[in-house]
Amino acid sequence: MIRRAVMLLTAILAAVLAVPGVVSAAPDDIVKVAIVRTSEQNGGRADTLPQIAQRNLGDRARATEILDLNRARPQRDGGALTDSGEVRPGWILLLPDDAEGPDVQLGRVNSDTTGGSDSLLTGQVVAAVAGAVILALLSLLVIFRRRIGRGVRDRYRAYRDNARWHQQIQERMRARAELAAEFAADQRRPALARQASVELAADTVEAYALRVDEHTVTAWVTADHQPRQPWHAETDVVWTRPATATASPPSGGGAVAPCLVRVGGEDGTLFVDLTWLDGVLAIRGSAGVAIDVVANLLADLTRFRPDLPVLSVPGLGGEPPGLPRNAVRLRSVGELRIDAPASGTDDGMVRLAARRRSLTSLAVIAEMPSPEEAEHLLAACGPGTGQIAIVLGDLPGARWRWNAEADGKVRLPEIGLTVTAPSR
């Protein structure tokens, strides 16, 4: 540490000794000046007093100070600055003492500043100052070489990590776009999911989510009894069967028709049954990904359940994307009707409290409602009303709450799965 201090003092002493002209000169002789730029030096534009003031004083309005210092001072080309403020390339202009900018240089002028002599940049002073600066920089480089090396390595690692992150984002966006195209063209997996849901419902087994891949159908169920062939119980609430297998024909019996929509893909396509929502779904986290999820759900409703009425409450960014053409536009959450809930509804955990209900309508809320609106929304879309809602935002009291991540992932805590959402 002492060695570094000695080297730094040596550098400072060398810098002082290198500028004798500055030390010995009278304060009135050494001034700060700037040379008016050519248009090539100024990005193709003619230089002006406001630009010079902005660069060297940090305030365009201080151009008047430069004008006062240089009014009528003769320049080498025979011209002089007038009240018009017009300057010519190559003119040397005096600057206020606090000037600190890219054009600031030290100069020496004669004591008779109003005479006909030119203001001159002192080459010796400039060279001495440049030498002092170089010496100081070299000394600092020796003293802080390790710290500078670490800084360079850290910046390189940050650049490399940033490039890798951008590459991952691009790959993720391509994967989400491919998933969106796959969803638009896929007819097989929605049919398999609906068939499996109807099969289970006919056997008094209700599935609130299904995942379909190339070989297997997986169902998250509420039944507490053993499955029948071709279903196999992986756990108490997760059943599977081969995608090509079929159970006995459904017997009907007034079961609630499923309302399946796709959330995303990850080791298969994940479907959720909105008849199980029986309340409000809040999609929180990344707003862009949440909007993509809602747009995809609405596209599936338009495709598979065009009979379900959709109500829309726009937000500051407008209405949610993907709304059906026949969607009903509401001005506020307060316009949602409040019907008496069906008997037998209760509170508690999602799978215990929720019940499959025939849906009467779906409301899509494009932004977080106010506390008063939230209270009205939860009452209008409460258990047993048949009216459900999807809210973009983290709504307290929502029955289901999904988490949308910035990388396009969507986490469903109710079933412990994370999927990739297709992009719009």
Short mmCIF file of C-alpha atoms in Angstrom, two decimals:
data_model
loop_
_atom_site.label_atom_id
_atom_site.label_comp_id
_atom_site.label_asym_id
_atom_site.label_seq_id
_atom_site.Cartn_x
_atom_site.Cartn_y
_atom_site.Cartn_z
CA MET A 1 0.00 0.00 0.00
CA ILE A 2 2.89 2.38 0.86
CA ARG A 3 4.57 1.54 -2.44
CA ARG A 4 1.38 2.46 -4.28
CA ALA A 5 1.11 5.73 -2.40
CA VAL A 6 4.73 6.62 -3.23
CA MET A 7 4.16 5.84 -6.90
CA LEU A 8 1.02 7.96 -6.94
CA LEU A 9 2.84 10.92 -5.30
CA THR A 10 5.63 10.54 -7.85
CA ALA A 11 3.09 10.68 -10.68
CA ILE A 12 1.50 13.82 -9.23
CA LEU A 13 4.90 15.49 -8.78
CA ALA A 14 5.84 14.62 -12.35
CA ALA A 15 2.56 16.09 -13.58
CA VAL A 16 3.23 19.34 -11.70
CA LEU A 17 6.83 19.62 -12.93
CA ALA A 18 5.66 18.91 -16.49
CA VAL A 19 3.55 22.08 -16.62
CA PRO A 20 5.81 24.89 -15.45
CA GLY A 21 4.14 27.28 -17.77
CA VAL A 22 0.83 26.70 -16.05
CA VAL A 23 2.25 27.02 -12.54
CA SER A 24 4.26 30.17 -13.24
CA ALA A 25 1.76 31.95 -15.42
CA ALA A 26 -0.41 34.69 -14.02
CA PRO A 27 -4.04 33.61 -13.44
CA ASP A 28 -5.25 36.23 -15.90
CA ASP A 29 -3.07 34.87 -18.71
CA ILE A 30 -4.25 31.23 -18.74
CA VAL A 31 -7.84 30.80 -19.90
CA LYS A 32 -10.17 28.07 -21.05
CA VAL A 33 -11.04 28.12 -24.73
CA ALA A 34 -12.83 26.04 -27.32
CA ILE A 35 -12.34 25.85 -31.08
CA VAL A 36 -15.50 26.04 -33.19
CA ARG A 37 -16.00 22.68 -34.91
CA THR A 38 -16.28 22.14 -38.65
CA SER A 39 -19.45 20.53 -39.97
CA GLU A 40 -17.52 17.28 -40.53
CA GLN A 41 -16.46 17.28 -36.88
CA ASN A 42 -20.01 18.11 -35.79
CA GLY A 43 -21.88 15.29 -37.49
CA GLY A 44 -22.62 17.18 -40.69
CA ARG A 45 -24.18 20.20 -38.94
CA ALA A 46 -22.76 23.69 -38.54
CA ASP A 47 -21.55 24.39 -35.00
CA THR A 48 -23.47 26.98 -32.92
CA LEU A 49 -23.03 28.81 -29.64
CA PRO A 50 -25.83 26.80 -27.92
CA GLN A 51 -24.17 23.55 -29.00
CA ILE A 52 -20.79 24.75 -27.67
CA ALA A 53 -22.44 25.77 -24.39
CA GLN A 54 -24.20 22.38 -24.11
CA ARG A 55 -21.00 20.41 -24.75
CA ASN A 56 -18.72 22.38 -22.44
CA LEU A 57 -21.04 23.97 -19.86
CA GLY A 58 -23.89 21.45 -19.80
CA ASP A 59 -26.53 24.12 -20.51
CA ARG A 60 -27.52 25.56 -23.90
CA ALA A 61 -28.82 28.69 -22.18
CA ARG A 62 -25.28 29.66 -21.14
CA ALA A 63 -24.47 30.52 -24.75
CA THR A 64 -25.03 34.17 -23.75
CA GLU A 65 -22.05 33.94 -21.36
CA ILE A 66 -19.82 32.81 -24.22
CA LEU A 67 -21.21 35.63 -26.35
CA ASP A 68 -20.39 38.22 -23.66
CA LEU A 69 -16.82 36.91 -23.31
CA ASN A 70 -16.11 36.99 -27.05
CA ARG A 71 -18.18 39.87 -28.44
CA ALA A 72 -16.06 41.91 -30.89
CA ARG A 73 -12.89 39.91 -30.17
CA PRO A 74 -11.00 39.67 -33.48
CA GLN A 75 -10.37 36.22 -34.91
CA ARG A 76 -7.57 35.06 -37.20
CA ASP A 77 -9.75 35.22 -40.31
CA GLY A 78 -10.54 38.88 -39.59
CA GLY A 79 -14.06 38.20 -38.33
CA ALA A 80 -15.49 38.71 -34.87
CA LEU A 81 -18.44 37.46 -32.86
CA THR A 82 -21.44 39.79 -32.93
CA ASP A 83 -24.83 39.84 -31.24
CA SER A 84 -26.13 37.58 -34.01
CA GLY A 85 -24.23 34.73 -32.35
CA GLU A 86 -22.96 33.38 -35.67
CA VAL A 87 -19.65 31.50 -35.40
CA ARG A 88 -17.23 30.15 -37.99
CA PRO A 89 -15.21 26.92 -37.96
CA GLY A 90 -11.75 27.42 -36.44
CA TRP A 91 -12.62 30.43 -34.27
CA ILE A 92 -11.13 30.33 -30.78
CA LEU A 93 -13.73 31.27 -28.16
CA LEU A 94 -13.11 32.12 -24.52
CA LEU A 95 -15.10 29.96 -22.07
CA PRO A 96 -16.19 30.56 -18.44
CA ASP A 97 -13.83 29.25 -15.74
CA ASP A 98 -16.13 26.31 -14.86
CA ALA A 99 -16.15 24.92 -18.40
CA GLU A 100 -15.58 21.15 -18.48
CA GLY A 101 -16.27 19.40 -21.72
CA PRO A 102 -14.80 17.61 -24.73
CA ASP A 103 -13.71 20.86 -26.43
CA VAL A 104 -12.12 22.60 -23.44
CA GLN A 105 -8.46 23.54 -23.92
CA LEU A 106 -6.05 25.82 -22.09
CA GLY A 107 -4.93 28.96 -23.90
CA ARG A 108 -2.94 32.13 -23.31
CA VAL A 109 -4.09 35.60 -24.38
CA ASN A 110 -2.42 38.97 -24.28
CA SER A 111 -3.33 41.30 -21.44
CA ASP A 112 -4.91 43.63 -23.98
CA THR A 113 -7.83 41.39 -24.95
CA THR A 114 -9.62 44.17 -26.75
CA GLY A 115 -6.72 44.89 -29.12
CA GLY A 116 -6.04 43.41 -32.51
CA SER A 117 -3.80 40.55 -31.36
CA ASP A 118 -5.08 36.96 -31.68
CA SER A 119 -5.81 34.68 -28.75
CA LEU A 120 -3.32 31.83 -28.97
CA LEU A 121 -3.36 28.25 -27.71
CA THR A 122 -0.07 27.68 -25.96
CA GLY A 123 1.39 24.53 -27.47
CA GLN A 124 3.86 24.09 -24.63
CA VAL A 125 1.06 24.15 -22.06
CA VAL A 126 -1.02 21.67 -24.01
CA ALA A 127 1.91 19.32 -24.47
CA ALA A 128 2.86 19.59 -20.79
CA VAL A 129 -0.69 18.85 -19.65
CA ALA A 130 -0.93 15.92 -22.06
CA GLY A 131 2.35 14.55 -20.71
CA ALA A 132 1.15 14.92 -17.13
CA VAL A 133 -2.10 13.14 -17.94
CA ILE A 134 -0.24 10.29 -19.65
CA LEU A 135 2.11 9.91 -16.70
CA ALA A 136 -0.79 9.88 -14.26
CA LEU A 137 -2.66 7.30 -16.33
CA LEU A 138 0.40 5.06 -16.57
CA SER A 139 0.93 5.32 -12.82
CA LEU A 140 -2.69 4.47 -12.12
CA LEU A 141 -2.47 1.56 -14.54
CA VAL A 142 0.51 0.14 -12.62
CA ILE A 143 -1.14 0.70 -9.23
CA PHE A 144 -4.57 -0.64 -10.13
CA ARG A 145 -3.58 -3.20 -12.76
CA ARG A 146 -5.19 -6.07 -10.86
CA ARG A 147 -8.40 -4.17 -10.28
CA ILE A 148 -8.48 -3.08 -13.91
CA GLY A 149 -7.86 -6.67 -14.98
CA ARG A 150 -10.74 -7.87 -12.81
CA GLY A 151 -12.95 -5.14 -14.22
CA VAL A 152 -12.12 -6.14 -17.80
CA ARG A 153 -12.77 -9.81 -17.02
CA ASP A 154 -16.06 -8.94 -15.28
CA ARG A 155 -17.20 -6.86 -18.23
CA TYR A 156 -16.31 -9.66 -20.60
CA ARG A 157 -18.22 -12.21 -18.51
CA ALA A 158 -21.20 -9.84 -18.33
CA TYR A 159 -21.10 -9.40 -22.12
CA ARG A 160 -20.85 -13.17 -22.62
CA ASP A 161 -23.69 -13.87 -20.17
CA ASN A 162 -25.83 -11.18 -21.80
CA ALA A 163 -25.21 -12.68 -25.24
CA ARG A 164 -26.09 -16.13 -23.92
CA TRP A 165 -29.25 -14.74 -22.31
CA HIS A 166 -30.31 -13.09 -25.58
CA GLN A 167 -29.69 -16.35 -27.41
CA GLN A 168 -31.81 -18.24 -24.90
CA ILE A 169 -34.60 -15.67 -25.26
CA GLN A 170 -34.49 -16.01 -29.05
CA GLU A 171 -34.60 -19.80 -28.78
CA ARG A 172 -37.49 -19.57 -26.33
CA MET A 173 -39.42 -17.23 -28.65
CA ARG A 174 -38.89 -19.61 -31.57
CA ALA A 175 -40.10 -22.54 -29.45
CA ARG A 176 -43.20 -20.60 -28.38
CA ALA A 177 -43.93 -19.58 -31.99
CA GLU A 178 -43.59 -23.21 -33.12
CA LEU A 179 -45.92 -24.26 -30.31
CA ALA A 180 -48.51 -21.68 -31.43
CA ALA A 181 -48.38 -23.05 -34.99
CA GLU A 182 -48.70 -26.58 -33.64
CA PHE A 183 -51.76 -25.64 -31.58
CA ALA A 184 -53.42 -24.00 -34.57
CA ALA A 185 -53.00 -27.14 -36.69
CA ASP A 186 -53.61 -29.79 -34.02
CA GLN A 187 -56.96 -31.58 -34.16
CA ARG A 188 -55.94 -34.90 -32.61
CA ARG A 189 -54.96 -33.93 -29.07
CA PRO A 190 -58.03 -31.77 -28.35
CA ALA A 191 -60.22 -34.65 -29.50
CA LEU A 192 -58.34 -37.12 -27.30
CA ALA A 193 -58.59 -34.81 -24.29
CA ARG A 194 -62.32 -34.30 -24.75
CA GLN A 195 -62.88 -38.04 -25.23
CA ALA A 196 -60.94 -38.82 -22.05
CA SER A 197 -62.82 -36.17 -20.05
CA VAL A 198 -66.20 -37.51 -21.18
CA GLU A 199 -65.13 -41.10 -20.44
CA LEU A 200 -64.11 -40.22 -16.89
CA ALA A 201 -67.22 -38.12 -16.25
CA ALA A 202 -69.43 -40.99 -17.40
CA ASP A 203 -67.75 -43.15 -14.75
CA THR A 204 -68.40 -40.43 -12.10
CA VAL A 205 -64.72 -39.45 -12.20
CA GLU A 206 -64.13 -35.77 -12.84
CA ALA A 207 -60.86 -34.52 -14.35
CA TYR A 208 -59.93 -30.87 -13.92
CA ALA A 209 -56.75 -31.09 -16.06
CA LEU A 210 -55.44 -33.43 -18.74
CA ARG A 211 -52.13 -33.76 -20.54
CA VAL A 212 -51.92 -35.47 -23.92
CA ASP A 213 -48.64 -36.51 -25.56
CA GLU A 214 -47.84 -38.88 -28.39
CA HIS A 215 -48.41 -42.02 -26.34
CA THR A 216 -50.21 -41.18 -23.09
CA VAL A 217 -53.21 -39.32 -21.70
CA THR A 218 -52.71 -38.12 -18.10
CA ALA A 219 -55.64 -36.89 -16.01
CA TRP A 220 -55.71 -35.03 -12.69
CA VAL A 221 -58.87 -36.34 -11.03
CA THR A 222 -60.87 -35.94 -7.82
CA ALA A 223 -62.01 -39.57 -7.51
CA ASP A 224 -61.04 -41.56 -4.43
CA HIS A 225 -61.66 -45.00 -5.91
CA GLN A 226 -59.59 -47.25 -8.11
CA PRO A 227 -59.56 -46.61 -11.85
CA ARG A 228 -61.00 -49.02 -14.37
CA GLN A 229 -59.20 -50.23 -17.46
CA PRO A 230 -57.60 -48.80 -19.50
CA TRP A 231 -56.82 -46.19 -16.81
CA HIS A 232 -53.96 -46.71 -14.36
CA ALA A 233 -53.44 -44.80 -11.09
CA GLU A 234 -50.01 -43.19 -10.85
CA THR A 235 -51.07 -41.48 -7.60
CA ASP A 236 -54.38 -40.91 -5.84
CA VAL A 237 -55.13 -37.93 -8.08
CA VAL A 238 -53.12 -38.68 -11.25
CA TRP A 239 -54.34 -41.35 -13.69
CA THR A 240 -52.91 -42.35 -17.05
CA ARG A 241 -53.90 -44.47 -20.02
CA PRO A 242 -52.44 -45.10 -23.48
CA ALA A 243 -53.44 -42.45 -26.01
CA THR A 244 -54.67 -45.15 -28.40
CA ALA A 245 -56.82 -46.93 -25.80
CA THR A 246 -60.55 -46.33 -25.36
CA ALA A 247 -62.84 -47.10 -22.48
CA SER A 248 -66.38 -48.39 -22.70
CA PRO A 249 -68.78 -46.01 -24.46
CA PRO A 250 -70.02 -43.20 -22.21
CA SER A 251 -73.41 -43.80 -20.70
CA GLY A 252 -74.37 -40.12 -20.56
CA GLY A 253 -76.57 -39.27 -17.64
CA GLY A 254 -76.55 -35.51 -17.55
CA ALA A 255 -72.85 -34.98 -16.83
CA VAL A 256 -71.58 -31.43 -17.20
CA ALA A 257 -70.09 -30.88 -20.66
CA PRO A 258 -66.34 -30.16 -20.38
CA CYS A 259 -64.91 -26.82 -21.41
CA LEU A 260 -61.31 -27.71 -22.23
CA VAL A 261 -58.72 -25.09 -23.17
CA ARG A 262 -54.99 -25.47 -23.76
CA VAL A 263 -52.57 -23.68 -21.45
CA GLY A 264 -49.28 -24.74 -22.99
CA GLY A 265 -46.94 -27.56 -23.86
CA GLU A 266 -44.21 -29.31 -21.91
CA ASP A 267 -43.89 -33.07 -22.42
CA GLY A 268 -47.29 -32.94 -24.08
CA THR A 269 -50.22 -30.53 -24.36
CA LEU A 270 -51.84 -29.46 -21.09
CA PHE A 271 -55.61 -28.88 -21.03
CA VAL A 272 -57.63 -27.45 -18.14
CA ASP A 273 -61.39 -27.75 -17.76
CA LEU A 274 -62.91 -24.33 -17.08
CA THR A 275 -66.05 -25.94 -15.67
CA TRP A 276 -63.86 -26.65 -12.65
CA LEU A 277 -62.86 -23.01 -12.23
CA ASP A 278 -66.09 -22.15 -10.40
CA GLY A 279 -64.81 -18.65 -9.60
CA VAL A 280 -61.96 -16.41 -10.72
CA LEU A 281 -58.62 -17.29 -12.32
CA ALA A 282 -55.83 -14.70 -11.82
CA ILE A 283 -52.80 -14.85 -14.13
CA ARG A 284 -50.00 -12.89 -12.48
CA GLY A 285 -46.35 -12.24 -13.30
CA SER A 286 -45.19 -11.27 -16.80
CA ALA A 287 -47.95 -9.20 -18.41
CA GLY A 288 -46.90 -10.14 -21.96
CA VAL A 289 -46.93 -13.88 -21.28
CA ALA A 290 -50.21 -13.60 -19.35
CA ILE A 291 -51.79 -11.86 -22.35
CA ASP A 292 -50.53 -14.66 -24.60
CA VAL A 293 -52.11 -17.25 -22.30
CA VAL A 294 -55.48 -15.44 -22.33
CA ALA A 295 -55.36 -15.02 -26.12
CA ASN A 296 -54.75 -18.76 -26.53
CA LEU A 297 -57.59 -19.67 -24.13
CA LEU A 298 -59.98 -17.40 -26.02
CA ALA A 299 -58.89 -18.94 -29.34
CA ASP A 300 -59.70 -22.41 -27.98
CA LEU A 301 -63.09 -21.22 -26.71
CA THR A 302 -63.90 -19.76 -30.12
CA ARG A 303 -62.82 -23.03 -31.71
CA PHE A 304 -64.25 -25.63 -29.32
CA ARG A 305 -66.95 -23.81 -27.31
CA PRO A 306 -68.41 -21.07 -29.52
CA ASP A 307 -71.66 -21.37 -27.54
CA LEU A 308 -70.12 -19.92 -24.36
CA PRO A 309 -70.83 -16.17 -24.03
CA VAL A 310 -67.70 -14.07 -23.47
CA LEU A 311 -67.80 -10.72 -21.65
CA SER A 312 -64.92 -8.26 -21.89
CA VAL A 313 -63.86 -5.41 -19.61
CA PRO A 314 -61.02 -3.43 -21.27
CA GLY A 315 -58.10 -1.89 -19.39
CA LEU A 316 -55.70 0.95 -20.03
CA GLY A 317 -54.12 -1.04 -22.84
CA GLY A 318 -57.46 -1.74 -24.50
CA GLU A 319 -59.40 -4.98 -24.65
CA PRO A 320 -57.78 -8.40 -24.32
CA PRO A 321 -56.53 -9.90 -27.61
CA GLY A 322 -58.30 -12.82 -29.24
CA LEU A 323 -61.85 -11.88 -28.21
CA PRO A 324 -64.57 -13.57 -30.24
CA ARG A 325 -66.42 -11.29 -32.62
CA ASN A 326 -69.64 -11.73 -30.69
CA ALA A 327 -68.06 -10.91 -27.32
CA VAL A 328 -70.04 -8.47 -25.17
CA ARG A 329 -68.04 -5.33 -24.31
CA LEU A 330 -68.67 -4.00 -20.79
CA ARG A 331 -67.59 -0.59 -19.57
CA SER A 332 -66.64 -1.76 -16.08
CA VAL A 333 -66.61 -4.73 -13.74
CA GLY A 334 -69.68 -3.25 -12.05
CA GLU A 335 -71.82 -4.24 -15.05
CA LEU A 336 -71.35 -7.94 -14.30
CA ARG A 337 -74.57 -9.36 -12.91
CA ILE A 338 -74.63 -10.96 -9.49
CA ASP A 339 -76.76 -14.10 -9.27
CA ALA A 340 -77.42 -16.10 -6.13
CA PRO A 341 -74.93 -19.00 -5.83
CA ALA A 342 -76.15 -22.54 -6.04
CA SER A 343 -76.78 -24.34 -2.77
CA GLY A 344 -74.11 -26.51 -1.25
CA THR A 345 -71.11 -24.32 -2.17
CA ASP A 346 -68.35 -24.02 0.38
CA ASP A 347 -64.88 -22.57 0.89
CA GLY A 348 -61.55 -24.32 1.31
CA MET A 349 -58.87 -25.84 -0.84
CA VAL A 350 -59.30 -25.68 -4.60
CA ARG A 351 -59.96 -29.32 -5.29
CA LEU A 352 -62.27 -29.64 -2.26
CA ALA A 353 -64.22 -26.42 -2.74
CA ALA A 354 -64.50 -26.33 -6.53
CA ARG A 355 -67.34 -28.14 -8.24
CA ARG A 356 -67.96 -28.71 -11.91
CA ARG A 357 -70.68 -26.35 -13.03
CA SER A 358 -72.35 -25.74 -16.33
CA LEU A 359 -70.98 -22.41 -17.50
CA THR A 360 -73.24 -19.49 -18.36
CA SER A 361 -70.52 -16.98 -19.35
CA LEU A 362 -66.83 -16.11 -19.11
CA ALA A 363 -65.68 -12.59 -18.20
CA VAL A 364 -62.19 -11.43 -19.21
CA ILE A 365 -60.79 -8.52 -17.16
CA ALA A 366 -57.85 -6.84 -18.90
CA GLU A 367 -56.36 -5.17 -15.81
CA MET A 368 -56.47 -5.39 -12.04
CA PRO A 369 -59.80 -4.09 -10.71
CA SER A 370 -60.04 -1.64 -7.84
CA PRO A 371 -60.83 -3.07 -4.37
CA GLU A 372 -64.51 -2.21 -4.80
CA GLU A 373 -64.58 -3.77 -8.28
CA ALA A 374 -62.72 -6.83 -7.00
CA GLU A 375 -65.38 -7.37 -4.33
CA HIS A 376 -68.10 -7.09 -6.97
CA LEU A 377 -66.20 -9.45 -9.32
CA LEU A 378 -65.77 -12.15 -6.68
CA ALA A 379 -69.46 -11.95 -5.87
CA ALA A 380 -70.54 -12.03 -9.52
CA CYS A 381 -68.26 -14.98 -10.31
CA GLY A 382 -68.51 -16.80 -7.02
CA PRO A 383 -68.92 -20.55 -6.59
CA GLY A 384 -72.14 -21.88 -8.05
CA THR A 385 -73.01 -18.80 -10.11
CA GLY A 386 -72.05 -20.42 -13.42
CA GLN A 387 -70.22 -17.22 -14.36
CA ILE A 388 -66.41 -17.37 -14.25
CA ALA A 389 -63.70 -14.75 -14.84
CA ILE A 390 -60.07 -14.50 -15.91
CA VAL A 391 -58.12 -11.51 -14.59
CA LEU A 392 -54.74 -10.26 -15.83
CA GLY A 393 -53.01 -9.59 -12.51
CA ASP A 394 -52.58 -10.91 -9.00
CA LEU A 395 -56.11 -10.69 -7.62
CA PRO A 396 -56.42 -11.56 -3.90
CA GLY A 397 -59.24 -14.02 -3.34
CA ALA A 398 -59.00 -15.65 -6.78
CA ARG A 399 -59.74 -19.38 -6.65
CA TRP A 400 -56.99 -20.31 -9.13
CA ARG A 401 -53.77 -18.30 -9.52
CA TRP A 402 -51.28 -19.05 -12.28
CA ASN A 403 -47.79 -17.53 -12.52
CA ALA A 404 -46.54 -16.31 -15.91
CA GLU A 405 -42.75 -16.02 -16.20
CA ALA A 406 -40.84 -13.70 -18.53
CA ASP A 407 -39.32 -16.65 -20.43
CA GLY A 408 -42.77 -17.90 -21.48
CA LYS A 409 -43.23 -20.46 -18.72
CA VAL A 410 -46.55 -20.72 -16.87
CA ARG A 411 -46.69 -22.39 -13.47
CA LEU A 412 -49.93 -23.96 -12.24
CA PRO A 413 -49.55 -24.46 -8.47
CA GLU A 414 -52.88 -26.30 -8.21
CA ILE A 415 -51.49 -29.30 -10.08
CA GLY A 416 -47.77 -28.68 -9.59
CA LEU A 417 -46.95 -28.31 -13.29
CA THR A 418 -45.02 -25.76 -15.34
CA VAL A 419 -45.67 -25.48 -19.08
CA THR A 420 -44.52 -23.30 -21.98
CA ALA A 421 -47.18 -20.92 -23.27
CA PRO A 422 -47.49 -20.43 -27.05
CA SER A 423 -46.86 -16.91 -28.31
CA ARG A 424 -49.49 -14.94 -30.15
#
